[in-house]
Each structure stands twice: as structure tokens, then as C-alpha cells.
Short mmCIF file of C-alpha atoms in Angstrom, two decimals:
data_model
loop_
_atom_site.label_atom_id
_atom_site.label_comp_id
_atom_site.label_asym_id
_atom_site.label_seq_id
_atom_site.Cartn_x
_atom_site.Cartn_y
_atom_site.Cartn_z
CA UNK U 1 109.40 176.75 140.28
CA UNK U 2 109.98 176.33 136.72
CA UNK U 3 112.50 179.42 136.30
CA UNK U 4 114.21 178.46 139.25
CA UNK U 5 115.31 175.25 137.71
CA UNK U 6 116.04 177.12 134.88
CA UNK U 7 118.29 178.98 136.43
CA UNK U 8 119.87 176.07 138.37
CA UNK U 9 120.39 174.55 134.98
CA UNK U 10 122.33 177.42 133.56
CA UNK U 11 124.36 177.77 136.35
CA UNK U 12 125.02 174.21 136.17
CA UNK U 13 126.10 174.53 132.53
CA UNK U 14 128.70 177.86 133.58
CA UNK U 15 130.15 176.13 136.28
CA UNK U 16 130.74 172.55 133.57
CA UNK U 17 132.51 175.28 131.94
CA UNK U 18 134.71 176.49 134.23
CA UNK U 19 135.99 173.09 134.94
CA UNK U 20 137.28 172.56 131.37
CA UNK U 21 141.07 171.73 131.42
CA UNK U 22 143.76 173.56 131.05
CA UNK U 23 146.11 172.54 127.70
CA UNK U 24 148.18 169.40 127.71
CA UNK U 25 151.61 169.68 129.05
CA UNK U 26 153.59 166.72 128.01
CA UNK U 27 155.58 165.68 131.20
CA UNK U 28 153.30 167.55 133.34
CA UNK U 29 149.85 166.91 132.65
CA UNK U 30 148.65 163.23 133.14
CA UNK U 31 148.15 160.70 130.45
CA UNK U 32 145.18 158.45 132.31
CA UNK U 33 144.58 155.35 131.47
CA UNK U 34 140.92 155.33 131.75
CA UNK U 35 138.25 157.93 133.19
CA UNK U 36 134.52 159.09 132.93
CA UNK U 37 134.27 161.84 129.55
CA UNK U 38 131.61 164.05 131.24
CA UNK U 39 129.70 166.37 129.18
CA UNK U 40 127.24 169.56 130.50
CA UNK U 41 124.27 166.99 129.80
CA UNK U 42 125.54 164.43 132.36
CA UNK U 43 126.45 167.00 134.79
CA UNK U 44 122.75 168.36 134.17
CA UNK U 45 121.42 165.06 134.21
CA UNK U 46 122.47 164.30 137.46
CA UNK U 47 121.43 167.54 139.32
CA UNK U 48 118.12 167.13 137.84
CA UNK U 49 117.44 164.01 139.59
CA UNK U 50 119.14 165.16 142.64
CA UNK U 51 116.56 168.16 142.22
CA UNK U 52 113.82 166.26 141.43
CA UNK U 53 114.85 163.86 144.87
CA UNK U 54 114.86 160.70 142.74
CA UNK U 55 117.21 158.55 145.25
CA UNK U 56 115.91 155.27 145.02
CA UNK U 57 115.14 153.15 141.97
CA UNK U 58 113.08 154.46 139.48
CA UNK U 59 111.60 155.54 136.15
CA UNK U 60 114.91 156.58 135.46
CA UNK U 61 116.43 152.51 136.39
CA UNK U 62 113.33 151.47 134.53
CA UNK U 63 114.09 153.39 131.24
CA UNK U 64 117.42 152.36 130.92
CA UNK U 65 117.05 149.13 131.67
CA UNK U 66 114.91 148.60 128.55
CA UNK U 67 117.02 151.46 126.55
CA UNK U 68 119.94 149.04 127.15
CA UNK U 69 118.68 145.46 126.86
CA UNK U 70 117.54 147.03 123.32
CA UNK U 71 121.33 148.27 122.59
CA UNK U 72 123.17 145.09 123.08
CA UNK U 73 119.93 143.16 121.72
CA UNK U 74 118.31 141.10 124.47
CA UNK U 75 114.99 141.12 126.02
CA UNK U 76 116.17 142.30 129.79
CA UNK U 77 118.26 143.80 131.71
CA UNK U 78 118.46 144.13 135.53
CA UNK U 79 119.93 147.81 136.50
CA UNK U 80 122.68 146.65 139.40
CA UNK U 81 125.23 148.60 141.96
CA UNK U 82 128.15 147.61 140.13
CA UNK U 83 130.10 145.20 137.57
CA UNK U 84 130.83 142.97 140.28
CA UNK U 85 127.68 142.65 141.78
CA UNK U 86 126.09 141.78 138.11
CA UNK U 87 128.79 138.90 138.09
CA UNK U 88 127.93 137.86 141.41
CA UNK U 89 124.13 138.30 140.42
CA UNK U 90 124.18 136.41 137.26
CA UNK U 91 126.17 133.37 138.95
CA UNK U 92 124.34 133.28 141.43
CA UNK U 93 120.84 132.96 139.70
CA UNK U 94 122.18 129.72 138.29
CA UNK U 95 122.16 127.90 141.64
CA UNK U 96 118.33 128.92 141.92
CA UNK U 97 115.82 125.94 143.11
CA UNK U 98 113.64 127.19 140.34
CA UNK U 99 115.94 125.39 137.52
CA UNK U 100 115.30 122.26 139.27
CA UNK U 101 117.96 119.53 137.79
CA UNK U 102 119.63 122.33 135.83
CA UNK U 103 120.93 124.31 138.99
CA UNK U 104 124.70 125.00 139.47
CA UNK U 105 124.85 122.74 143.49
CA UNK U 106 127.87 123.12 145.27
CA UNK U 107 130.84 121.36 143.56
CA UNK U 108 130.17 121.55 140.33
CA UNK U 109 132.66 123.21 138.40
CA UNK U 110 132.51 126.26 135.91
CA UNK U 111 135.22 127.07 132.98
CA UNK U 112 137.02 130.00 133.60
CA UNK U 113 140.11 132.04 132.57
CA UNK U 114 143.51 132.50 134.87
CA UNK U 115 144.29 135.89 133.27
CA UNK U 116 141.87 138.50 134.16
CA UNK U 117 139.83 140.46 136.69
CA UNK U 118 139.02 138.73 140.25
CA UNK U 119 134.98 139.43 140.04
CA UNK U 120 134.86 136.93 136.75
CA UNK U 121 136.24 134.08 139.48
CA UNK U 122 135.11 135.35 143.15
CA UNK U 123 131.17 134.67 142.27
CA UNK U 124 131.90 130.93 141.38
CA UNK U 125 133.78 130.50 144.71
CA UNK U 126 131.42 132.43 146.78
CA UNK U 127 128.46 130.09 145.76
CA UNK U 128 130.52 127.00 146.68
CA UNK U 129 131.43 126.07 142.82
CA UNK U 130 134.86 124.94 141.60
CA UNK U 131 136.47 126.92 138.88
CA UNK U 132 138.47 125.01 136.32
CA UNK U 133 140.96 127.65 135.18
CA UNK U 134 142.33 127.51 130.99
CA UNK U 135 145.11 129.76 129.58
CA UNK U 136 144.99 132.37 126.81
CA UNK U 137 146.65 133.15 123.93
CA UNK U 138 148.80 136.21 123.39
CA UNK U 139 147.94 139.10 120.72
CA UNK U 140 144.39 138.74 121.72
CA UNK U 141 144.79 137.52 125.60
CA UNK U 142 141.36 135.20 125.14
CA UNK U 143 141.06 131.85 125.35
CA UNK U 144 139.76 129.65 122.68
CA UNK U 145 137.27 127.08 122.08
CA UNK U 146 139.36 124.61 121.72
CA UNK U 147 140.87 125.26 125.52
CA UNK U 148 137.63 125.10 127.06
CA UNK U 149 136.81 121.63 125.42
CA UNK U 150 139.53 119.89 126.66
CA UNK U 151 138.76 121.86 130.00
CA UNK U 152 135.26 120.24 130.69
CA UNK U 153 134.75 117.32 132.75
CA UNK U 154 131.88 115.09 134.24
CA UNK U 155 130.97 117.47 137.03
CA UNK U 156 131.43 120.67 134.45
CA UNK U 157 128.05 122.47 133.78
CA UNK U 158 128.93 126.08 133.13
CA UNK U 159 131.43 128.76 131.55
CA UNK U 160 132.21 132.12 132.72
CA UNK U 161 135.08 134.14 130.86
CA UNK U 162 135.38 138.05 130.04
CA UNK U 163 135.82 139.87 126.70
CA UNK U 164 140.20 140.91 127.48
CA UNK U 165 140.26 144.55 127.50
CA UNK U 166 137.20 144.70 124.93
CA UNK U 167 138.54 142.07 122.55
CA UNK U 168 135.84 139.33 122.02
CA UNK U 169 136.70 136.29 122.43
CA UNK U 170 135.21 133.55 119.97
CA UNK U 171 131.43 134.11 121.39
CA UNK U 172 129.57 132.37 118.66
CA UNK U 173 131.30 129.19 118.69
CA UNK U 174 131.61 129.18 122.45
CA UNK U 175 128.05 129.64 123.26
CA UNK U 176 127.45 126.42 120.73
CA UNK U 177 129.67 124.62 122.36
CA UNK U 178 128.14 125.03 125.61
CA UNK U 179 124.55 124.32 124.07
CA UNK U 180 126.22 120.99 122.20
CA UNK U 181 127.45 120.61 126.35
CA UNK U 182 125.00 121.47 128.10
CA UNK U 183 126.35 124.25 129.49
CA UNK U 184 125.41 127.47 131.08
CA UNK U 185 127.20 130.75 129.18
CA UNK U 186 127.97 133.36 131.78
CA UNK U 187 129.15 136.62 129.32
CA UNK U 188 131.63 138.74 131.04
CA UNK U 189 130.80 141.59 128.90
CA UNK U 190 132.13 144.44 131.26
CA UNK U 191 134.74 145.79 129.40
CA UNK U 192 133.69 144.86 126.20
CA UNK U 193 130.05 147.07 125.54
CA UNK U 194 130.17 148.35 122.15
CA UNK U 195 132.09 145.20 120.91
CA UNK U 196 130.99 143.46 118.08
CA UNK U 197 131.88 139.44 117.38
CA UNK U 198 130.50 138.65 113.44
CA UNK U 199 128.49 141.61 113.74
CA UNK U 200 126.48 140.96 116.61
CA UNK U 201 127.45 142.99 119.51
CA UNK U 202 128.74 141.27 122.79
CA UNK U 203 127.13 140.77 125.80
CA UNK U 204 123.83 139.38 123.57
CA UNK U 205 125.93 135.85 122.96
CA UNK U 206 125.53 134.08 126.69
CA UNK U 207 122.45 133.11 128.90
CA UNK U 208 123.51 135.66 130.73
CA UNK U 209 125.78 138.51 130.04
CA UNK U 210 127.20 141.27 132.62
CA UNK U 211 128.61 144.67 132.72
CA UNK U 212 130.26 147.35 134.45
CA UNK U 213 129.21 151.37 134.43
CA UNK U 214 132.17 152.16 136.87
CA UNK U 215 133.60 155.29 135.49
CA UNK U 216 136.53 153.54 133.80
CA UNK U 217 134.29 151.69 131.67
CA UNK U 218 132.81 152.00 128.37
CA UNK U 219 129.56 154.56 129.58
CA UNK U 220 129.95 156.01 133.66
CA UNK U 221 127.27 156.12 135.95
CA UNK U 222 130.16 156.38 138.80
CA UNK U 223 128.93 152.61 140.17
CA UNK U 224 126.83 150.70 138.30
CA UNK U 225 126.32 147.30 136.53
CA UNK U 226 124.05 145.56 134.69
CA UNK U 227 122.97 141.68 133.80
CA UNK U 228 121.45 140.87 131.07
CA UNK U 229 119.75 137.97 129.22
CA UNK U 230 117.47 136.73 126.42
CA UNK U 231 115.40 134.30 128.67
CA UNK U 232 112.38 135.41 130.54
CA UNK U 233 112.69 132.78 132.83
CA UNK U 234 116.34 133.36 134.07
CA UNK U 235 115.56 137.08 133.76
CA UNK U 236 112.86 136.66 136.90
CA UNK U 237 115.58 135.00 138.43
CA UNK U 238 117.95 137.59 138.48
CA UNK U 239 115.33 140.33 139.35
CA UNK U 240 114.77 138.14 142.27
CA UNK U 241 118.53 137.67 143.25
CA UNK U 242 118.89 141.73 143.23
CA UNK U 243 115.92 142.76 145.08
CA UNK U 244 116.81 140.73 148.25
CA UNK U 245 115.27 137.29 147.14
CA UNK U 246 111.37 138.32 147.38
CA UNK U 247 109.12 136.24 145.37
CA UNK U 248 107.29 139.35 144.40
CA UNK U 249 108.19 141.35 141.06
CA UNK U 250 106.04 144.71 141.64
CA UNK U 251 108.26 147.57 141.29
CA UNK U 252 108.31 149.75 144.44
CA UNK U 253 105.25 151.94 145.15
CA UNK U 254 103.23 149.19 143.06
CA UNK U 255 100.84 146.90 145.35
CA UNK U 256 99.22 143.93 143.59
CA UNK U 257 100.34 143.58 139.64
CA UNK U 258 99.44 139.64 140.10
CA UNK U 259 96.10 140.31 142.01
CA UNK U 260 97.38 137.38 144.10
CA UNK U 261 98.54 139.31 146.44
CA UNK U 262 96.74 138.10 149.30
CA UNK U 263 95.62 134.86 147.81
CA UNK U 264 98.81 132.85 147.60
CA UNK U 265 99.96 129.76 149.58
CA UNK U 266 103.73 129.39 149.46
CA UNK U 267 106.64 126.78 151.44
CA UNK U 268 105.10 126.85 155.07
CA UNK U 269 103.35 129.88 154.88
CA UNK U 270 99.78 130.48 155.78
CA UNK U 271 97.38 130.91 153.13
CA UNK U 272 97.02 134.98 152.16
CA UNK U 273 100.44 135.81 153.36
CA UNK U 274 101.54 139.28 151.53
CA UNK U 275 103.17 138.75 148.53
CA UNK U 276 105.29 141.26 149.08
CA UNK U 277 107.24 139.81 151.56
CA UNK U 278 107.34 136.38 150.53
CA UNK U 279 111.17 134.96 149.60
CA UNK U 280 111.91 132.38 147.17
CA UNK U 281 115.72 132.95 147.26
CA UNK U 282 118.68 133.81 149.61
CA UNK U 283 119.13 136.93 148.15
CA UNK U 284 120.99 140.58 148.31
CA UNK U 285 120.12 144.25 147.93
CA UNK U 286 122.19 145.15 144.75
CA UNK U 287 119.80 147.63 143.09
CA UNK U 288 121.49 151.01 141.68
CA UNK U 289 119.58 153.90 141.95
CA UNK U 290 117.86 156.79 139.83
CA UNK U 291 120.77 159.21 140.22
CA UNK U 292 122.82 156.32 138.56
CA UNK U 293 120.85 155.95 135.74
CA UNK U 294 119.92 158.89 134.85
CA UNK U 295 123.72 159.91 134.60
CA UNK U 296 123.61 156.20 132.58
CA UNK U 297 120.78 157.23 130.40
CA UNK U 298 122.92 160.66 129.23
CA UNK U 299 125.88 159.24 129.03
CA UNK U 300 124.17 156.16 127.09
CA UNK U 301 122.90 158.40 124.46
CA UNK U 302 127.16 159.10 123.48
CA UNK U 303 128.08 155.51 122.96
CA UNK U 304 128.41 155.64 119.42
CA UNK U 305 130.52 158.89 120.24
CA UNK U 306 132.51 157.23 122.72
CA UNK U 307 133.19 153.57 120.82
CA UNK U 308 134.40 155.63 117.57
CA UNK U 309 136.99 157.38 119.47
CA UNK U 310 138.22 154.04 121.82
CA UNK U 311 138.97 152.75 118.34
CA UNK U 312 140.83 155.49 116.52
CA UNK U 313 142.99 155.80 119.61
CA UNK U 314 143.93 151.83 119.55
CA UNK U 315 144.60 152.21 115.81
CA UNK U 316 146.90 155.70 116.31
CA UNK U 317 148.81 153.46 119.24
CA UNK U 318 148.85 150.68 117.04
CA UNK U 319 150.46 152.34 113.94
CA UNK U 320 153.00 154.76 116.56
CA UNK U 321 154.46 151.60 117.86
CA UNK U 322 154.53 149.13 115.31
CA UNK U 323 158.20 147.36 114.45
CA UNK U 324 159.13 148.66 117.42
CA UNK U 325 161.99 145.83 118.87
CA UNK U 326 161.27 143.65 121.88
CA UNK U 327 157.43 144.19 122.21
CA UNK U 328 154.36 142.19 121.27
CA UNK U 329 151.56 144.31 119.92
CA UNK U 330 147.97 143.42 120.75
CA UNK U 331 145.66 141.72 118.10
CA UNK U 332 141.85 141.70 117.42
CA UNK U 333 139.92 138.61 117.79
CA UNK U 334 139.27 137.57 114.06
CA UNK U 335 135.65 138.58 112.94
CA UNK U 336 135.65 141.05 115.47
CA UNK U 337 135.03 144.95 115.80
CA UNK U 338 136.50 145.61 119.52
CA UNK U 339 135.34 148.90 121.51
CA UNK U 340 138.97 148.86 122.98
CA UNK U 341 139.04 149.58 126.83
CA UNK U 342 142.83 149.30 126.83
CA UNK U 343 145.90 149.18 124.79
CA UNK U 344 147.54 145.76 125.63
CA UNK U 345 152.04 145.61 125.45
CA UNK U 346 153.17 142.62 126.23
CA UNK U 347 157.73 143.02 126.45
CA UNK U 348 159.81 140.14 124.93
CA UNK U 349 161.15 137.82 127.81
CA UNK U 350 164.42 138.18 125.38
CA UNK U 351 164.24 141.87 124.95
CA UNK U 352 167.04 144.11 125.69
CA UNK U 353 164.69 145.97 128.35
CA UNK U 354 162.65 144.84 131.10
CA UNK U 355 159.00 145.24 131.43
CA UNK U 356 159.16 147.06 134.72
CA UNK U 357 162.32 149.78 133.32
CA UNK U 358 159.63 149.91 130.72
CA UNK U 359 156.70 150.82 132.86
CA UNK U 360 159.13 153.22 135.07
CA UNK U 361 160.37 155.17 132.19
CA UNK U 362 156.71 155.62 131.00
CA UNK U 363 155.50 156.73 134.85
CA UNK U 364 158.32 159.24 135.09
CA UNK U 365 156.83 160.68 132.63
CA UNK U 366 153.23 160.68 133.79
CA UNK U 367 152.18 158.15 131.23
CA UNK U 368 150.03 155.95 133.38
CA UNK U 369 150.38 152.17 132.79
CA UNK U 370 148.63 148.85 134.92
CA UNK U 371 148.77 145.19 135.31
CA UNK U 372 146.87 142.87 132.71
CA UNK U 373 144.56 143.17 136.04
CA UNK U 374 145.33 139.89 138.49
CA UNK U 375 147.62 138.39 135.84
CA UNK U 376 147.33 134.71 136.59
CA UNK U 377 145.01 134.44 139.46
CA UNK U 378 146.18 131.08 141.36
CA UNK U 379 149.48 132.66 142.03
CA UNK U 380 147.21 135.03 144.38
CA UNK U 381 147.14 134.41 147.82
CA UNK U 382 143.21 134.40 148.05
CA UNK U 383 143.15 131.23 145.52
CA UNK U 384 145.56 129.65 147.08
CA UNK U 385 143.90 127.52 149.35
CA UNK U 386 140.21 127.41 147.69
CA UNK U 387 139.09 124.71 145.76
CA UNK U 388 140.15 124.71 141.81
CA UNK U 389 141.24 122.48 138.81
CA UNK U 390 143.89 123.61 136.44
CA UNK U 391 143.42 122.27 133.01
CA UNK U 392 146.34 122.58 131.36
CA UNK U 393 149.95 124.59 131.94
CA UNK U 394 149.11 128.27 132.57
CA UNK U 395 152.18 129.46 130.50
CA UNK U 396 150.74 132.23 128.80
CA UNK U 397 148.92 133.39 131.52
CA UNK U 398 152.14 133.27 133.69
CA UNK U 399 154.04 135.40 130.71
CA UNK U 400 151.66 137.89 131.31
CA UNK U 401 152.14 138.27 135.05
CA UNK U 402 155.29 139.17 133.92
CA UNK U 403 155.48 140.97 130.92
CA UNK U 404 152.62 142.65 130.43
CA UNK U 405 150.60 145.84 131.07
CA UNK U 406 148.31 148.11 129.46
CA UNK U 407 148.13 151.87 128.33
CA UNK U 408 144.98 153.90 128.09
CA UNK U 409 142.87 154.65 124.19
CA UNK U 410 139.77 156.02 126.72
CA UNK U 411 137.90 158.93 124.86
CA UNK U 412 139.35 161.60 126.68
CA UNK U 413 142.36 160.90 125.27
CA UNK U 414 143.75 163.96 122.36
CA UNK U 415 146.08 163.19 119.52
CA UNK U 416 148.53 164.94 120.95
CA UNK U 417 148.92 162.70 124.34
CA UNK U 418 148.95 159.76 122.25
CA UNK U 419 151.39 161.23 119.87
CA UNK U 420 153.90 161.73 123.32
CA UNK U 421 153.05 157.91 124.42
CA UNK U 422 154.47 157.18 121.16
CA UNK U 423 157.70 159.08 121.15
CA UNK U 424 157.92 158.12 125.13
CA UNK U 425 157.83 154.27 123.98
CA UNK U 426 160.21 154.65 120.83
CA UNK U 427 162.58 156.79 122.66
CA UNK U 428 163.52 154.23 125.52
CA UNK U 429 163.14 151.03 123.02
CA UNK U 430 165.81 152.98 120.84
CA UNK U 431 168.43 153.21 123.54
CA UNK U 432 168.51 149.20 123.40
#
């Protein structure tokens, strides 16, 4: 049995070559903006589990659980489906019973940014909470402090904002001032893993923190999420949330870790009922599965790898384009070391161009561009109508529905592609 594996795994490893692409073709060949860099050991990683049948959570969830809660330095870490789901997850355990006078009850309200991603906003609506939306502030497209101060109210108890593209945002001083508050810190940390805010790496700031393993992001398990957090309490919480609101915490195949099992009396329950199927929460079935993680755990293993090169390629784009007329250049967060996920170009509303002849030029020639995601999200027609405050004039936020998109830095970007992004973007700005 051994030496057919063995042979499975070289054939594995012949075929990873074959697939190697061809040379870059400028004009031809794609420039992505994002993608999964997948090595022989991720391809092998994943046909081992499949050969080994491991299709449900496992050791595999297990291991990187506590291989990542270690990485971005908390004490847990609940292995989820996707990015979204861990949003919706780590919301969501706020509103549990278990927090007594501290739960999130419908209307309250939770700070939160115009300018981003819909899964930072959908979880606060879903669970019947208002979100108070603040601007940003161009270079670094975060809000500040200062915003969300003058954004809380009397029926304000949490915040939930997102790291822009991988640029922290002032963690440190945010997560004080929701302690000073009273607050609950929700971490978007999603596209920000590998980021660093006064040398302490985000997504280890908030009571909870989030992120994404979709393959765009910063490590791929193809879907995949995580939430994290520092408190034992809230991390119970969460566990609970994910695997579809039982009371019990023994991992599956495990009977009777509390050896309560049948000696429990809970809510209206008679006396004895299983453990194992008692339910403290309304809950879901978000759990990822071994095949995930142990793609998560390879890939995992290159982040080092993978956050070295996100940051050279920001810092070639950076230097190509610099002085160039009519656009604003992106900016790190001060005190920050960002594990880019995207190269942010916002064009001059009195440049000689417009942003969209900008982004056509650049897609004729198979330089791939997006949105700053949403843009401002209560011009969308799902926000319309749902309940929200706006704290102050969303003018930056609207600029950048306008004006602004994004080009990729993702690892499997070469020198040469970003060298032709370059001389793509300096060619049109020169013609005026």
C-alpha cells in the first residue's frame, strides 16, 4: 500500500510539472490581479487527504487551527467555510445569551466603514443591528480613530472595519478606544494576514478577528476562513455558532470529554438528556473540512515566502509609477508593515484622463484591474432600504466609487509583468 502511494505521489509531482506555464507574452498572456501560487507540496497535500478519505473535519482542521492562532498570536482559532462566514460567525457570537448585559440585541448599532467589501456590513444587518457607516481617508483608504469617535452614540456598542487591501488601519489605538467605550472590536483581518501594525501582526488587535483563505487571499485553501480571538470565553462561543449551535464542544468521533454527558439538566430538558444534542444557540453549519486545511497547512508553511514577495511587488509598482500626472498613489498606514493584497490608483477628478479610459486602456491590454470592491456601500441597492446611520459626509468614500481601482502585487506576479504594467500606465498618462 505504501509503494502505491508512492507512486501516486510521483505521478502527482510529474503531472504539477507539466502544468507549469508557458513564458509571459506581454499583450497576450494575462496580468491577474490575484490568484492561488500552488506549489507540488499543495498539490500533494491535497491528494493525500483525498487518498487518505479525510472529508470531514479533522486532525488536519485541528492542526491548523492551533498552527494559526499561534501565527497571528492569539489563543484560538475556529477553522470556517469561508471569509464571509467567519464575519458572519464572529458577529454573530456577540448577540449570544451567554454575555448576558454585554450582548449585541437588535438595534444596537456597530461602527463600520462605507468603502469596502459587503461581508464586513451584511453580518451586522443579518443579526438585526444598525451599522453606523464613517468615511476614509485617501493614500491609505482606512478610517481613523478620530472618525469613529465622533461616530459613536448612546445605542453604539461595537466596531467592525477591515484592514483596506492589507493596509492596517490604526489597530492599537482603535481597540483602546473601544475598551475606554466599551466596545466590542470585530477585526476584519481578511485581506490583511501577514500585516503588521507597531510590530504586532493584525488580526491579534480585536476581540475577535476574521479571515479569508479564498484563493485570492493571502494563503488558499480554495474556500476557507477563519475567526479568531484571545478570549476563551468568546472563543466557546464561536465554536458553538459554527458547529450548528450545540452546547457540546467534543470534536466529532469523541463521546463524553465533560463526563456529563448524560448527567446534565439544561432549559426544559429532562434530566440526562445527551449532551450531544443539546443547543444553546441558533446556530449554522460553517465548518471547513480536512481537504481544506490540509491544502491550508502547506500552503501556511510559505507565508513568509508569499508576504516577502506581496511587498517587493507594491514597492516595484510604487517606484514604476511615481510622479506620474493625474494619479494618487497609495500610502502605508504609519507604523505599519502591510502584506499588500492589492495595489490601490486612485485618478485625479481634474486629470486630463478618466478613470474608466484608464481602466480600458489597461484591459485591452490584458492588465486586469477591479473596483475598490463595493465602493461606497449605501449607494447599493441592497442598503438602500435597511436600517443605517451615516455619521458624517461620505466624500471620500464617494471619490472612490469613482476614481478608483486596484491592480494586482499577488506572488505570482514576475518582474517582467510588472515592468509592462508600468510602461502600460506611463504610456497612456503621457499622451495627456
Amino acid at each position: 500500500m505504501g509503494e502505491t502511494k508512492d507512486r501516486i505521489e510521483e505521478l502527482v509531482r510529474e503531472y504539477h510539472r507539466e502544468q507549469a506555464p508557458g513564458p509571459f507574452v506581454p499583450g497576450v498572456s494575462p496580468v491577474q490581479v490575484s490568484g492561488a501560487v500552488l506549489s507540488a507540496e499543495d498539490r500533494l497535500a491535497l491528494v493525500s487527504a483525498a487518498l487518505d478519505l479525510r472529508i470531514a473535519a479533522g486532525t488536519s482542521s485541528r492542526r491548523f487551527e492551533r498552527e494559526f492562532a499561534r501565527f497571528i498570536g492569539t489563543r484560538k482559532a475556529h477553522l470556517t467555510n469561508s471569509g464571509s462566514s467567519a464575519n458572519l460567525l464572529a458577529l454573530s457570537s456577540l448577540t449570544s445569551p451567554q454575555l448576558e448585559e454585554q450582548r449585541l440585541k437588535p438595534g444596537d448599532e456597530v461602527v463600520t466603514v462605507a468603502a469596502g467589501f459587503p461581508t464586513t456590513v451584511s453580518p451586522i444587518l443579518h443579526n438585526g443591528l444598525v451599522p453606523v457607516f464613517v468615511d476614509v481617508e485617501l493614500g491609505t483608504y482606512n478610517t481613523t480613530p478620530e472618525r469613529i469617535a465622533a461616530a459613536i452614540g448612546p445605542r453604539t456598542r461595537a466596531i467592525m472595519i477591515a484592514h483596506s487591501l492589507g493596509n492596517p488601519f490604526q489597530a492599537e489605538e482603535i481597540a483602546q478606544l473601544a475598551e475606554d467605550r466599551g466596545l466590542f472590536f470585530v477585526e476584519d483581518n481578511c485581506d490583511g494576514v501577514d500585516s503588521t501594525y507597531r510590530g504586532r501582526r493584525t488580526g491579534s488587535f480585536g476581540d475577535l478577528s476574521t479571515t479569508s483563505f479564498y484563493p485570492a487571499h493571502h494563503i488558499a485553501m480554495g474556500e476557507g476562513g477563519c475567526v479568531l480571538t484571545g478570549n476563551l470565553a468568546l472563543a466557546r462561543i464561536v465554536e458553538s455558532f459554527r458547529d450548528w449551535g450545540r452546547d457540546c464542544w467534543c470534536e466529532p468521533g469523541e463521546d463524553n470529554r465533560c463526563m456529563k454527558r448524560f448527567d446534565q439538566q439544561m432549559g426544559k430538558l429532562p434530566h440526562g438528556y445527551d449532551h450531544k444534542y443539546i443547543f444553546s444557540h441558533v446556530g449554522y453549519n460553517l465548518k471547513a473540512t480536512d481537504l481544506q486545511a490540509a491544502l491550508g497547512l502547506s500552503q501556511l508553511s510559505r507565508i513568509d515566502e508569499f508576504g516577502a514577495a506581496r511587498r517587493r511587488n507594491w514597492r516595484h509598482l510604487r517606484e514604476g509609477l511615481e510622479g506620474l500626472p493625474g494619479l494618487l498613489l497609495p500610502e502605508a498606514t504609519p507604523d505599519s508593515d502591510p502584506s499588500w493584497f492589492g495595489f490601490l490608483i486612485t485618478v485625479s477628478p481634474d486629470a486630463s484622463y478618466s478613470r474608466a479610459a484608464l481602466v480600458d486602456f489597461l484591459e485591452s491590454r490584458r492588465i486586469h484591474t477591479r473596483r475598490f470592491f463595493a465602493g461606497n456601500l449605501t449607494r447599493h441597492p441592497a442598503y438602500a432600504d435597511r436600517p443605517h446611520r451615516i455619521a458624517e459626509p461620505l466624500v471620500n468614500s464617494d471619490l472612490i466609487t469613482d476614481q478608483t481601482f486596484w491592480i494586482g502585487v499577488y506572488p505570482g506576479l514576475t518582474e517582467e509583468m510588472l515592468d509592462y504594467v508600468i510602461a502600460s500606465v506611463r504610456e497612456f498618462t503621457a499622451r495627456g
